[in-house]
Amino acid sequence: MNNKNPIIVANDLTIAYELHRERKKLVALQDISLEVAPGEFVVLVGPSGCGKTSFINAISGLVPKASGSVTVRGQEVTGPGPDRAMVFQDYALLPWRTVESNVRMPFEFQDLGISDDEKARRVKECLSLVDLTGFEKSFPYELSGGMKQRVGIARALITHPDILLADEPFAAIDAMTREAMQAEMERIVMETGQTCVFITHSIDEAILLGDRVVVISYRPGKVKEIVNVNFPRPRMSNSEVKTSKEYAQLRDHIWNLVKDEASQTNRGE
Amino acid sequence: MVATKNKSLQQFDTDDPDRIQDLGWTFKEVWRRTRGLVVTTLNLITFFILWEVFTIYGDINPLFLPKASDMFAELWVGLTTRAPEGAVFSGSILDHFLHSFNNLMFGLAIACLIGIPGGLLMGGNKYIEAILSPYVWALASLPRIALVPLFILFLGFTTTMQVTIIVISAVFPIMINAWAGVKTTEKSLLAAARVFGANRRQLYVKVVLPYTLPFIISGIQQGIGRGLIGVVIAELFGGSNGLGFLIQRSADTFNTAMTFAVLLLLIVMSLSLINFTRWLEAYVAPWRNVNHL
Ligand SMILES: Nc1ncnc2c1ncn2[C@@H]1O[C@H](COP(=O)(O)OP(=O)(O)OP(=O)(O)O)[C@@H](O)[C@H]1O
Ligand SMILES: [Mg+2]
């Protein structure tokens, strides 16, 4: 691993959506520049509608950029690639497939040179990781929102991707399971050296998981501030982290940054 | 409760008693599931009995309204006999029913063969869509009955003419539904498949097609309704075969019981086919309406 060369580089990235009815463009993100080192855990926070999803969609290659650039390992992103997996905010599970078949989906589309036994083993492993063992044969419409979200997480982890793009992956999950999943997430990232770009609305989650927390401003979305988090890992199992003075200060600081922005969303335009 | 919560990330056993319970069959549950059928049956029996009583005691001219029992007798005889060899016209309902039913199935099959690929292509390729859509909308909005004289002119009073009218009637709902299915495929599902590496062909085969399947089935359902209208119209206008012809002929010969028998058969046929496609739709796409199953 070479920590000097960032794996993801966004350079003056601007993303705009055309509003068809009005013949106007909505600038969702403006001049975002960010470098993510290999193995780094970057968390994006910001008010709803500020462009977080748009940003990771640009990294995954789902959304075209209006200007600027995004590169992954020096290559300009023009479309999705097998090195980047994603957990979707709206789950995006195929409704006609069982849980197991949804989780297995990436194997159908990517030839990773993995044996069938290994594939079956990974499906089992990932489902047990998200506590869905026993629901292999269920269909998404038979699951709760949080369970669907966990299927989405299992699907993203199954290929052991270099880069994990996670869009509020724990938003619909109850507090207990969420804490356990955060710990799993931290363990996976520590063990595999996976790079992760993670979106959340929970400031605690951002501080506990992130090496850096990027606060994005509202309309147009810009990088408002990047906050470094230097607690040693593992943090989830270390009760001293949450009770420390630095933690409280960081929390306050990020809270105020987000609050400023969030209040803008209510101001009307 | 607390104990279950603590299991959090531990694995549940597949046969964990908390997870899936065997409810068993109680009388109440059986009744809940069958009462619709029972009520409908009783309802219909009452209806036909009232009809019978009304025609017996009501001094009704059987030319206008035959007794229900006469209608059922006509239906039974008509369905259990066939025309003798070499007869010019068959008086057997079964013969005519088979003719109409075969034509309908044949016409629907052709309509599917044209409509499904046509709709998929229009949904998948914007050039094909731009070129074809004005014609599709034009023909779909034209009352199909207006075309019947033209087809008789082209094809004469033949089975080909009858099938052509069925195809023309049924093809557009199927095509338009398939087209709409492709067009409305959820963006997030396509995005997910793309992120996990699907190429264009895989997107169509693994996402767009399964998503469109229930749309196609409901297109076929509408096609059956339209196709049946096509069957009867084609046979009423011309030909010496089929249920439409039989309606016409029995009315001309003042055999009203036969006319009613054929109408009843048409209703039963139509409802059976439509309910079958409903069931099929619910079966292949239970996520669209769980209550159906
Ligand atoms: N497909 C689209 N077409 C038009 N506008 C869009 C589209 N997707 C997003 N937008 C707009 O872009 C802006 C940013 O959206 P985005 O989904 O990136 O926000 P977000 O930060 O992820 O919000 P949330 O926290 O609510 O998920 C929003 O104002 C939204 O209106
Ligand atoms: Mg979002």
Coordinates of C-alpha atoms and ligand atoms in Angstrom, one line a residue:
Chain A
M1 CA 0.0 0.0 0.0
N2 CA 1.3 3.4 -0.9
N3 CA -0.1 6.0 1.3
K4 CA 1.4 8.9 -0.7
N5 CA -0.7 8.2 -3.8
P6 CA -4.3 8.9 -3.1
I7 CA -6.7 6.3 -4.5
I8 CA -9.6 8.6 -5.1
V9 CA -9.1 12.2 -6.3
A10 CA -11.9 14.7 -6.9
N11 CA -10.7 17.8 -8.5
D12 CA -13.0 20.9 -8.7
L13 CA -15.8 18.5 -9.3
T14 CA -19.1 20.0 -10.2
I15 CA -22.4 18.1 -10.6
A16 CA -25.5 19.6 -12.0
Y17 CA -28.9 18.2 -12.8
E18 CA -31.1 19.5 -15.5
L19 CA -34.6 20.4 -14.4
H20 CA -36.6 19.6 -17.5
R21 CA -39.8 21.5 -16.7
E22 CA -38.0 24.8 -16.2
R23 CA -35.1 24.6 -18.6
K24 CA -32.8 25.3 -15.7
K25 CA -29.8 23.6 -14.1
L26 CA -29.5 22.8 -10.5
V27 CA -26.0 22.8 -9.3
A28 CA -25.9 20.1 -6.6
L29 CA -22.1 20.1 -6.0
Q30 CA -19.7 22.9 -6.8
D31 CA -15.9 22.7 -7.1
I32 CA -15.5 19.8 -4.7
S33 CA -11.8 18.8 -4.2
L34 CA -11.0 15.8 -2.1
E35 CA -8.3 13.2 -1.9
V36 CA -8.8 9.9 -0.3
A37 CA -5.8 7.7 0.6
P38 CA -5.8 4.0 0.2
G39 CA -7.3 2.4 3.3
E40 CA -8.7 5.6 4.5
F41 CA -12.2 6.0 6.0
V42 CA -13.8 9.2 4.9
V43 CA -17.2 10.2 6.2
L44 CA -19.4 12.8 4.5
V45 CA -21.9 14.7 6.6
G46 CA -24.2 17.6 5.6
P47 CA -27.8 18.6 5.5
S48 CA -30.3 16.7 3.5
G49 CA -30.1 17.6 -0.2
C50 CA -26.6 19.0 -0.1
G51 CA -25.2 16.6 -2.6
K52 CA -23.7 13.7 -0.6
T53 CA -25.3 11.0 -2.7
S54 CA -24.4 12.9 -5.9
F55 CA -20.8 12.9 -4.8
I56 CA -20.5 9.2 -4.3
N57 CA -22.5 8.5 -7.4
A58 CA -19.9 10.5 -9.2
I59 CA -17.2 8.3 -7.7
S60 CA -19.1 5.1 -8.6
G61 CA -19.6 6.5 -12.1
L62 CA -23.4 6.6 -12.1
V63 CA -23.7 10.4 -12.4
P64 CA -22.0 12.4 -15.1
K65 CA -19.9 15.4 -14.0
A66 CA -20.6 18.9 -15.3
S67 CA -17.0 19.9 -14.9
G68 CA -13.8 19.0 -13.0
S69 CA -12.7 15.4 -12.6
V70 CA -12.8 12.3 -10.5
T71 CA -10.1 9.8 -10.8
V72 CA -9.7 6.4 -9.2
R73 CA -6.1 5.1 -9.1
G74 CA -5.3 7.9 -11.6
Q75 CA -7.9 6.7 -14.1
E76 CA -10.7 9.1 -14.9
V77 CA -14.1 7.7 -13.8
T78 CA -16.4 7.1 -16.8
G79 CA -18.6 4.4 -15.5
P80 CA -18.9 1.8 -12.7
G81 CA -16.1 -0.7 -12.1
P82 CA -15.6 -3.8 -10.2
D83 CA -13.2 -2.1 -7.7
R84 CA -16.0 0.0 -6.4
A85 CA -19.0 -1.4 -4.6
M86 CA -21.9 0.6 -3.2
V87 CA -24.6 0.4 -0.5
F88 CA -27.6 2.3 -1.8
Q89 CA -29.6 4.8 0.3
D90 CA -32.8 3.3 -1.1
Y91 CA -31.5 -0.3 -0.9
A92 CA -32.1 -1.0 -4.6
L93 CA -32.8 -4.7 -4.2
L94 CA -34.2 -6.7 -7.1
P95 CA -37.8 -7.5 -5.8
W96 CA -38.1 -10.7 -7.8
R97 CA -35.0 -12.2 -6.2
T98 CA -34.5 -13.8 -2.9
V99 CA -32.2 -12.3 -0.3
E100 CA -29.5 -14.9 -1.2
S101 CA -29.9 -14.3 -4.9
N102 CA -29.7 -10.5 -4.4
V103 CA -26.5 -10.9 -2.4
R104 CA -25.0 -13.2 -5.0
M105 CA -25.9 -10.7 -7.8
P106 CA -22.4 -9.2 -8.2
F107 CA -20.9 -12.6 -9.0
E108 CA -23.2 -13.0 -11.9
F109 CA -22.0 -9.8 -13.5
Q110 CA -18.3 -9.9 -12.6
D111 CA -15.9 -12.7 -13.3
L112 CA -13.7 -12.6 -10.3
G113 CA -12.2 -16.1 -10.9
I114 CA -13.8 -17.4 -7.7
S115 CA -14.8 -21.0 -7.3
D116 CA -18.5 -21.9 -6.7
D117 CA -17.6 -23.2 -3.2
E118 CA -16.0 -19.9 -2.3
K119 CA -19.0 -18.0 -3.6
A120 CA -21.3 -20.0 -1.5
R121 CA -19.1 -19.6 1.5
R122 CA -19.0 -15.8 1.0
V123 CA -22.7 -15.6 0.7
K124 CA -23.1 -17.4 4.0
E125 CA -20.4 -15.3 5.6
C126 CA -21.8 -12.0 4.5
L127 CA -25.4 -12.9 5.4
S128 CA -24.3 -13.9 8.9
L129 CA -22.2 -10.7 9.1
V130 CA -25.4 -8.7 8.7
D131 CA -27.4 -11.1 10.9
L132 CA -29.7 -12.4 8.2
T133 CA -28.9 -16.1 8.4
G134 CA -32.2 -17.9 8.1
F135 CA -33.7 -15.4 5.7
E136 CA -31.9 -16.6 2.6
K137 CA -35.1 -17.6 0.8
S138 CA -37.1 -14.5 1.8
F139 CA -38.0 -11.9 -0.8
P140 CA -37.3 -8.2 -0.1
Y141 CA -41.0 -7.4 0.2
E142 CA -41.1 -9.8 3.2
L143 CA -38.4 -7.9 5.0
S144 CA -38.4 -4.8 7.2
G145 CA -36.6 -1.6 6.0
G146 CA -33.6 -2.3 8.2
M147 CA -33.4 -5.8 7.0
K148 CA -33.4 -4.7 3.3
Q149 CA -30.7 -2.3 4.1
R150 CA -28.6 -5.1 5.6
V151 CA -29.1 -7.2 2.4
G152 CA -27.7 -4.2 0.5
I153 CA -24.7 -4.1 2.8
A154 CA -24.1 -7.9 2.4
R155 CA -24.3 -7.4 -1.4
A156 CA -21.7 -4.7 -1.4
L157 CA -19.2 -6.7 0.8
I158 CA -19.5 -9.9 -1.1
T159 CA -16.9 -9.1 -3.8
H160 CA -14.4 -7.8 -1.2
P161 CA -14.1 -4.5 -3.2
D162 CA -11.1 -2.2 -2.8
I163 CA -13.4 0.8 -2.4
L164 CA -16.7 0.7 -0.5
L165 CA -19.1 3.6 -1.2
A166 CA -21.8 3.5 1.5
D167 CA -24.8 5.8 1.4
E168 CA -26.3 6.0 4.9
P169 CA -26.0 2.2 5.2
F170 CA -27.2 2.1 8.8
A171 CA -29.9 4.7 8.6
A172 CA -32.8 2.3 9.0
I173 CA -31.3 0.0 11.5
D174 CA -32.1 -0.1 15.2
A175 CA -29.6 1.3 17.7
M176 CA -28.4 -2.1 19.0
T177 CA -27.9 -3.7 15.6
R178 CA -26.4 -0.5 14.3
E179 CA -23.7 -0.5 17.0
A180 CA -22.8 -4.1 16.2
M181 CA -22.7 -3.4 12.5
Q182 CA -20.5 -0.3 13.1
A183 CA -18.1 -2.6 15.0
E184 CA -18.1 -5.1 12.1
M185 CA -17.5 -2.3 9.6
E186 CA -14.5 -1.1 11.6
R187 CA -13.2 -4.6 11.9
I188 CA -13.5 -5.2 8.1
V189 CA -11.8 -2.0 7.2
M190 CA -9.0 -2.6 9.7
E191 CA -8.5 -6.2 8.5
T192 CA -8.8 -5.7 4.7
G193 CA -7.4 -2.2 4.3
Q194 CA -10.5 -1.3 2.4
T195 CA -11.0 2.3 1.4
C196 CA -14.4 3.6 2.4
V197 CA -16.4 6.7 1.6
F198 CA -19.3 6.8 3.9
I199 CA -22.3 9.0 4.2
T200 CA -24.2 9.5 7.5
H201 CA -26.5 11.9 9.3
S202 CA -25.2 10.7 12.7
I203 CA -22.3 12.7 14.0
D204 CA -21.4 10.0 16.5
E205 CA -21.2 7.5 13.7
A206 CA -19.0 9.9 11.7
I207 CA -16.5 10.4 14.5
L208 CA -16.4 6.7 15.5
L209 CA -15.8 5.4 12.0
G210 CA -14.1 8.2 10.2
D211 CA -10.4 9.0 9.8
R212 CA -11.7 12.3 8.4
V213 CA -15.1 13.9 8.4
V214 CA -15.9 16.1 5.5
V215 CA -18.7 18.6 6.2
I216 CA -20.5 19.7 3.0
S217 CA -22.4 22.9 2.8
Y218 CA -25.9 23.4 1.5
R219 CA -26.6 24.6 -2.1
P220 CA -24.4 24.6 -3.8
G221 CA -22.6 21.8 -2.0
K222 CA -19.0 22.7 -1.2
V223 CA -16.5 21.3 1.2
K224 CA -17.1 23.5 4.2
E225 CA -14.5 21.9 6.4
I226 CA -12.5 18.7 6.8
V227 CA -12.1 17.5 10.4
N228 CA -9.4 15.0 11.2
V229 CA -10.3 12.3 13.8
N230 CA -7.2 10.8 15.4
F231 CA -8.5 8.3 18.0
P232 CA -6.7 5.0 17.8
R233 CA -8.6 2.0 16.4
P234 CA -10.5 -0.1 17.3
R235 CA -12.7 2.6 18.7
M236 CA -16.0 0.8 18.8
S237 CA -14.9 -1.5 21.6
N238 CA -13.0 1.2 23.5
S239 CA -15.4 2.9 25.9
E240 CA -12.9 5.6 26.7
V241 CA -13.2 7.1 23.2
K242 CA -16.8 8.2 23.7
T243 CA -16.3 9.6 27.1
S244 CA -13.1 11.5 26.3
K245 CA -13.0 15.3 26.2
E246 CA -11.7 15.4 22.7
Y247 CA -14.7 13.4 21.5
A248 CA -17.1 15.9 23.0
Q249 CA -15.2 18.8 21.5
L250 CA -15.1 17.1 18.1
R251 CA -18.8 16.4 18.3
D252 CA -19.7 20.0 19.2
H253 CA -17.5 21.3 16.5
I254 CA -19.0 19.2 13.7
W255 CA -22.5 19.7 15.2
N256 CA -22.1 23.4 14.9
L257 CA -20.8 23.2 11.3
V258 CA -23.7 21.1 10.2
K259 CA -26.3 23.1 12.2
D260 CA -25.2 26.3 10.4
E261 CA -25.8 24.6 7.1
A262 CA -29.0 22.9 8.1
S263 CA -30.6 26.2 9.2
Q264 CA -29.9 27.5 5.7
T265 CA -32.1 24.8 4.3
N266 CA -35.1 26.2 6.2
R267 CA -34.5 29.8 5.1
G268 CA -36.3 29.5 1.8
E269 CA -34.7 30.6 -1.4
Chain B
M1 CA -37.5 -9.9 24.8
V2 CA -34.2 -8.7 26.3
A3 CA -32.7 -12.1 25.7
T4 CA -33.6 -12.0 22.0
K5 CA -32.2 -8.5 21.6
N6 CA -28.9 -9.7 23.0
K7 CA -28.6 -12.2 20.2
S8 CA -28.1 -9.2 18.0
L9 CA -25.2 -10.3 15.8
Q10 CA -25.1 -13.9 16.8
Q11 CA -26.7 -16.2 14.4
F12 CA -30.3 -17.3 14.8
D13 CA -30.8 -21.0 14.2
T14 CA -32.8 -21.6 11.1
D15 CA -35.3 -23.5 13.1
D16 CA -35.5 -20.9 15.9
P17 CA -39.0 -21.2 17.2
D18 CA -39.3 -17.5 17.5
R19 CA -38.8 -16.9 13.8
I20 CA -41.5 -18.8 11.9
Q21 CA -44.5 -20.3 13.6
D22 CA -46.8 -23.0 12.3
L23 CA -50.3 -21.6 12.4
G24 CA -52.1 -24.8 11.5
W25 CA -55.5 -24.9 9.8
T26 CA -58.5 -23.8 11.9
F27 CA -62.1 -23.9 10.7
K28 CA -62.2 -20.1 10.9
E29 CA -59.2 -19.8 8.6
V30 CA -60.6 -22.2 6.0
W31 CA -63.8 -20.2 6.1
R32 CA -62.0 -16.9 5.7
R33 CA -60.3 -18.2 2.6
T34 CA -63.3 -19.8 1.0
R35 CA -66.2 -17.6 2.0
G36 CA -65.8 -15.4 -1.1
L37 CA -66.4 -18.5 -3.3
V38 CA -69.2 -19.8 -1.2
V39 CA -71.0 -16.5 -1.2
T40 CA -70.6 -16.0 -5.0
T41 CA -71.9 -19.5 -5.6
L42 CA -75.0 -19.0 -3.4
N43 CA -75.5 -15.6 -5.0
L44 CA -75.5 -17.1 -8.5
I45 CA -77.8 -20.0 -7.6
T46 CA -80.3 -17.6 -6.1
F47 CA -80.0 -15.4 -9.2
F48 CA -80.8 -18.3 -11.6
I49 CA -83.6 -19.6 -9.3
L50 CA -85.2 -16.1 -9.3
W51 CA -84.8 -16.0 -13.1
E52 CA -86.5 -19.4 -13.4
V53 CA -89.4 -18.4 -11.1
F54 CA -89.8 -15.1 -12.9
T55 CA -90.0 -16.7 -16.3
I56 CA -92.5 -19.4 -15.1
Y57 CA -94.9 -17.2 -13.2
G58 CA -94.2 -13.9 -14.9
D59 CA -95.9 -14.7 -18.2
I60 CA -92.8 -13.7 -20.1
N61 CA -92.6 -14.4 -23.8
P62 CA -89.8 -17.1 -24.0
L63 CA -88.7 -15.4 -27.2
F64 CA -87.4 -12.5 -25.2
L65 CA -86.3 -14.2 -22.1
P66 CA -86.1 -18.0 -22.0
K67 CA -86.3 -20.0 -18.8
A68 CA -82.9 -20.4 -17.1
S69 CA -83.4 -24.2 -17.1
D70 CA -83.9 -24.1 -20.9
M71 CA -80.8 -22.1 -21.3
F72 CA -78.8 -24.6 -19.2
A73 CA -80.4 -27.5 -21.1
E74 CA -79.4 -25.9 -24.4
L75 CA -75.9 -25.3 -23.1
W76 CA -75.6 -28.9 -22.0
V77 CA -76.8 -30.5 -25.2
G78 CA -74.8 -28.0 -27.2
L79 CA -71.6 -28.9 -25.4
T80 CA -72.1 -32.6 -25.4
T81 CA -73.0 -33.1 -29.1
R82 CA -71.0 -32.5 -32.3
A83 CA -72.3 -31.9 -35.8
P84 CA -72.7 -35.0 -37.9
E85 CA -70.2 -35.5 -40.8
G86 CA -70.9 -33.3 -43.8
A87 CA -73.4 -30.9 -42.1
V88 CA -73.4 -27.5 -43.7
F89 CA -74.0 -25.6 -40.5
S90 CA -73.3 -27.0 -37.1
G91 CA -75.8 -26.6 -34.4
S92 CA -73.3 -27.8 -31.8
I93 CA -72.1 -25.1 -29.4
L94 CA -69.0 -27.2 -28.8
D95 CA -68.0 -27.0 -32.5
H96 CA -68.4 -23.2 -32.5
F97 CA -66.8 -22.8 -29.2
L98 CA -63.7 -24.7 -30.3
H99 CA -63.5 -22.7 -33.5
S100 CA -63.7 -19.4 -31.5
F101 CA -61.4 -20.5 -28.8
N102 CA -58.8 -21.8 -31.1
N103 CA -58.9 -18.6 -33.2
L104 CA -58.6 -16.6 -30.0
M105 CA -55.6 -18.5 -28.7
F106 CA -54.0 -18.5 -32.1
G107 CA -54.6 -14.7 -32.5
L108 CA -53.3 -14.0 -29.0
A109 CA -50.2 -16.0 -29.6
I110 CA -49.5 -14.0 -32.8
A111 CA -50.3 -10.8 -30.9
C112 CA -47.8 -11.8 -28.2
L113 CA -45.2 -12.7 -30.8
I114 CA -45.5 -9.2 -32.4
G115 CA -46.4 -7.2 -29.3
I116 CA -43.9 -8.3 -26.8
P117 CA -40.7 -7.9 -28.9
G118 CA -42.2 -4.8 -30.5
G119 CA -42.9 -3.2 -27.1
L120 CA -39.5 -4.2 -25.7
L121 CA -37.7 -2.8 -28.8
M122 CA -39.7 0.5 -28.6
G123 CA -38.8 0.8 -24.9
G124 CA -35.2 -0.1 -25.4
N125 CA -34.3 1.9 -28.5
K126 CA -35.3 5.5 -28.8
Y127 CA -35.0 5.6 -32.6
I128 CA -37.3 2.6 -33.0
E129 CA -39.6 4.3 -30.5
A130 CA -39.6 7.6 -32.4
I131 CA -40.3 5.9 -35.7
L132 CA -43.0 3.4 -34.6
S133 CA -44.9 5.3 -31.9
P134 CA -47.1 7.5 -34.1
Y135 CA -48.3 4.4 -35.9
V136 CA -48.8 2.4 -32.7
W137 CA -50.8 5.2 -31.2
A138 CA -52.8 5.8 -34.3
L139 CA -53.8 2.1 -34.7
A140 CA -54.3 1.7 -30.9
S141 CA -56.7 4.6 -30.7
L142 CA -58.7 3.6 -33.8
P143 CA -61.8 1.6 -32.8
R144 CA -60.8 -1.8 -34.2
I145 CA -64.3 -2.5 -35.4
A146 CA -63.9 0.2 -38.0
L147 CA -61.3 -2.0 -39.7
V148 CA -63.5 -5.1 -40.0
P149 CA -65.1 -4.2 -43.4
L150 CA -61.6 -3.5 -44.8
F151 CA -60.3 -6.9 -43.7
I152 CA -63.4 -8.6 -45.1
L153 CA -62.6 -6.9 -48.4
F154 CA -59.0 -8.1 -48.3
L155 CA -59.4 -11.5 -46.9
G156 CA -63.0 -12.5 -47.5
F157 CA -65.1 -14.4 -44.9
T158 CA -62.3 -16.6 -43.9
T159 CA -60.7 -17.8 -40.7
T160 CA -57.6 -15.8 -41.6
M161 CA -59.8 -12.6 -41.6
Q162 CA -61.2 -13.5 -38.1
V163 CA -57.7 -14.2 -36.7
T164 CA -56.4 -11.0 -38.2
I165 CA -59.0 -9.0 -36.4
I166 CA -58.2 -10.7 -33.1
V167 CA -54.5 -10.0 -33.6
I168 CA -55.2 -6.3 -34.5
S169 CA -57.4 -6.1 -31.4
A170 CA -55.1 -7.7 -28.9
V171 CA -51.6 -6.6 -30.1
F172 CA -51.7 -3.0 -29.0
P173 CA -52.4 -3.4 -25.3
I174 CA -49.7 -6.0 -25.1
M175 CA -47.2 -3.8 -27.0
I176 CA -48.0 -0.7 -25.1
N177 CA -47.7 -2.4 -21.7
A178 CA -44.4 -4.0 -22.6
W179 CA -43.2 -0.6 -23.8
A180 CA -44.3 1.1 -20.6
G181 CA -42.7 -1.6 -18.5
V182 CA -39.3 -1.0 -20.1
K183 CA -39.7 2.7 -19.8
T184 CA -40.6 2.7 -16.1
T185 CA -38.0 0.3 -14.9
E186 CA -36.9 1.7 -11.6
K187 CA -33.7 3.7 -12.1
S188 CA -32.2 2.6 -8.8
L189 CA -32.4 -1.1 -9.8
L190 CA -30.6 -0.3 -13.0
A191 CA -28.0 1.7 -11.1
A192 CA -27.4 -1.1 -8.7
A193 CA -27.0 -3.6 -11.5
R194 CA -24.6 -1.3 -13.3
V195 CA -22.5 -0.7 -10.1
F196 CA -22.1 -4.4 -9.7
G197 CA -20.9 -4.8 -13.2
A198 CA -23.8 -5.6 -15.5
N199 CA -23.3 -4.8 -19.2
R200 CA -26.0 -3.6 -21.5
R201 CA -27.2 -7.1 -22.4
Q202 CA -27.3 -8.2 -18.7
L203 CA -29.2 -5.0 -17.8
Y204 CA -31.9 -6.0 -20.2
V205 CA -32.0 -9.7 -19.4
K206 CA -31.6 -9.5 -15.6
V207 CA -33.3 -6.2 -14.7
V208 CA -35.5 -4.8 -17.4
L209 CA -37.1 -8.1 -18.5
P210 CA -38.1 -9.4 -15.1
Y211 CA -39.4 -5.9 -14.2
T212 CA -41.4 -5.8 -17.4
L213 CA -42.9 -9.3 -17.1
P214 CA -45.9 -8.4 -14.9
F215 CA -46.6 -5.4 -17.2
I216 CA -46.6 -7.8 -20.2
I217 CA -49.0 -10.2 -18.4
S218 CA -51.4 -7.4 -17.6
G219 CA -51.1 -6.4 -21.3
I220 CA -52.1 -9.9 -22.2
Q221 CA -55.0 -9.6 -19.8
Q222 CA -56.2 -6.5 -21.6
G223 CA -55.5 -8.2 -24.9
I224 CA -57.8 -11.1 -24.0
G225 CA -60.7 -8.7 -23.4
R226 CA -60.1 -6.9 -26.6
G227 CA -59.4 -10.1 -28.5
L228 CA -62.7 -11.6 -27.4
I229 CA -64.5 -8.5 -28.7
G230 CA -62.5 -9.1 -31.9
V231 CA -63.6 -12.7 -32.1
V232 CA -67.3 -12.0 -31.7
I233 CA -67.2 -9.0 -34.1
A234 CA -65.4 -10.9 -36.8
E235 CA -67.9 -13.8 -36.6
L236 CA -70.9 -11.5 -36.4
F237 CA -69.9 -9.7 -39.5
G238 CA -69.0 -12.7 -41.6
G239 CA -68.4 -16.3 -41.5
S240 CA -70.3 -19.5 -40.8
N241 CA -68.4 -20.5 -37.7
G242 CA -67.8 -19.5 -34.2
L243 CA -69.8 -18.3 -31.2
G244 CA -70.5 -14.9 -32.8
F245 CA -72.0 -16.6 -35.7
L246 CA -74.0 -18.9 -33.4
I247 CA -75.4 -15.9 -31.5
Q248 CA -76.5 -14.3 -34.8
R249 CA -78.0 -17.5 -36.2
S250 CA -79.8 -18.6 -33.1
A251 CA -81.3 -15.1 -32.7
D252 CA -82.4 -15.2 -36.4
T253 CA -84.1 -18.5 -35.9
F254 CA -85.8 -17.4 -32.6
N255 CA -83.8 -19.9 -30.5
T256 CA -83.4 -17.4 -27.7
A257 CA -82.4 -20.2 -25.2
M258 CA -79.4 -20.9 -27.4
T259 CA -78.5 -17.2 -27.7
F260 CA -78.5 -16.9 -23.9
A261 CA -76.5 -20.2 -23.6
V262 CA -73.8 -18.8 -25.9
L263 CA -73.7 -15.5 -24.0
L264 CA -73.3 -17.3 -20.7
L265 CA -70.5 -19.4 -22.2
L266 CA -68.7 -16.2 -23.4
I267 CA -68.9 -14.7 -20.0
V268 CA -67.5 -17.9 -18.4
M269 CA -64.7 -18.1 -20.9
S270 CA -63.7 -14.5 -20.6
L271 CA -63.7 -14.5 -16.8
S272 CA -61.7 -17.7 -16.6
L273 CA -59.0 -16.4 -18.9
I274 CA -58.8 -13.1 -17.2
N275 CA -58.7 -14.6 -13.7
F276 CA -56.0 -17.0 -14.9
T277 CA -53.8 -14.0 -16.0
R278 CA -54.6 -12.2 -12.7
W279 CA -53.4 -15.2 -10.8
L280 CA -50.3 -15.5 -13.1
E281 CA -49.5 -11.9 -12.5
A282 CA -49.7 -12.3 -8.8
Y283 CA -47.7 -15.4 -9.0
V284 CA -44.7 -14.0 -11.0
A285 CA -44.7 -10.6 -9.2
P286 CA -45.9 -11.1 -5.7
W287 CA -44.1 -7.9 -4.6
R288 CA -46.6 -5.8 -6.6
N289 CA -49.6 -6.9 -4.6
V290 CA -49.1 -9.3 -1.8
N291 CA -52.8 -9.5 -1.1
H292 CA -53.4 -11.3 -4.3
L293 CA -51.9 -14.5 -3.0
Ligands
LIG1 N1 -31.9 12.8 -10.6 C1 -32.0 14.1 -10.1 N2 -32.6 15.0 -10.9 C2 -32.7 16.3 -10.5 N3 -32.2 16.7 -9.3 C3 -31.6 15.9 -8.5 C4 -31.4 14.5 -8.9 N4 -30.8 13.8 -7.9 C5 -30.5 14.8 -6.9 N5 -31.0 16.0 -7.3 C6 -30.8 17.2 -6.6 O1 -29.5 17.3 -6.2 C7 -29.4 17.8 -4.8 C8 -28.5 16.8 -4.1 O2 -29.1 15.6 -4.0 P1 -28.4 14.4 -3.2 O3 -29.3 13.2 -3.4 O4 -27.0 14.2 -3.7 O5 -28.5 14.9 -1.7 P2 -28.0 14.1 -0.4 O6 -27.0 15.0 0.2 O7 -27.7 12.7 -0.6 O8 -29.4 14.2 0.5 P3 -29.9 13.2 1.6 O9 -29.1 13.4 2.8 O10 -31.3 13.6 1.8 O11 -29.8 11.9 1.0 C9 -30.8 17.8 -4.3 O12 -31.1 19.2 -4.1 C10 -31.7 17.2 -5.3 O13 -32.8 18.0 -5.5
MG2 MG -28.5 10.9 -0.2

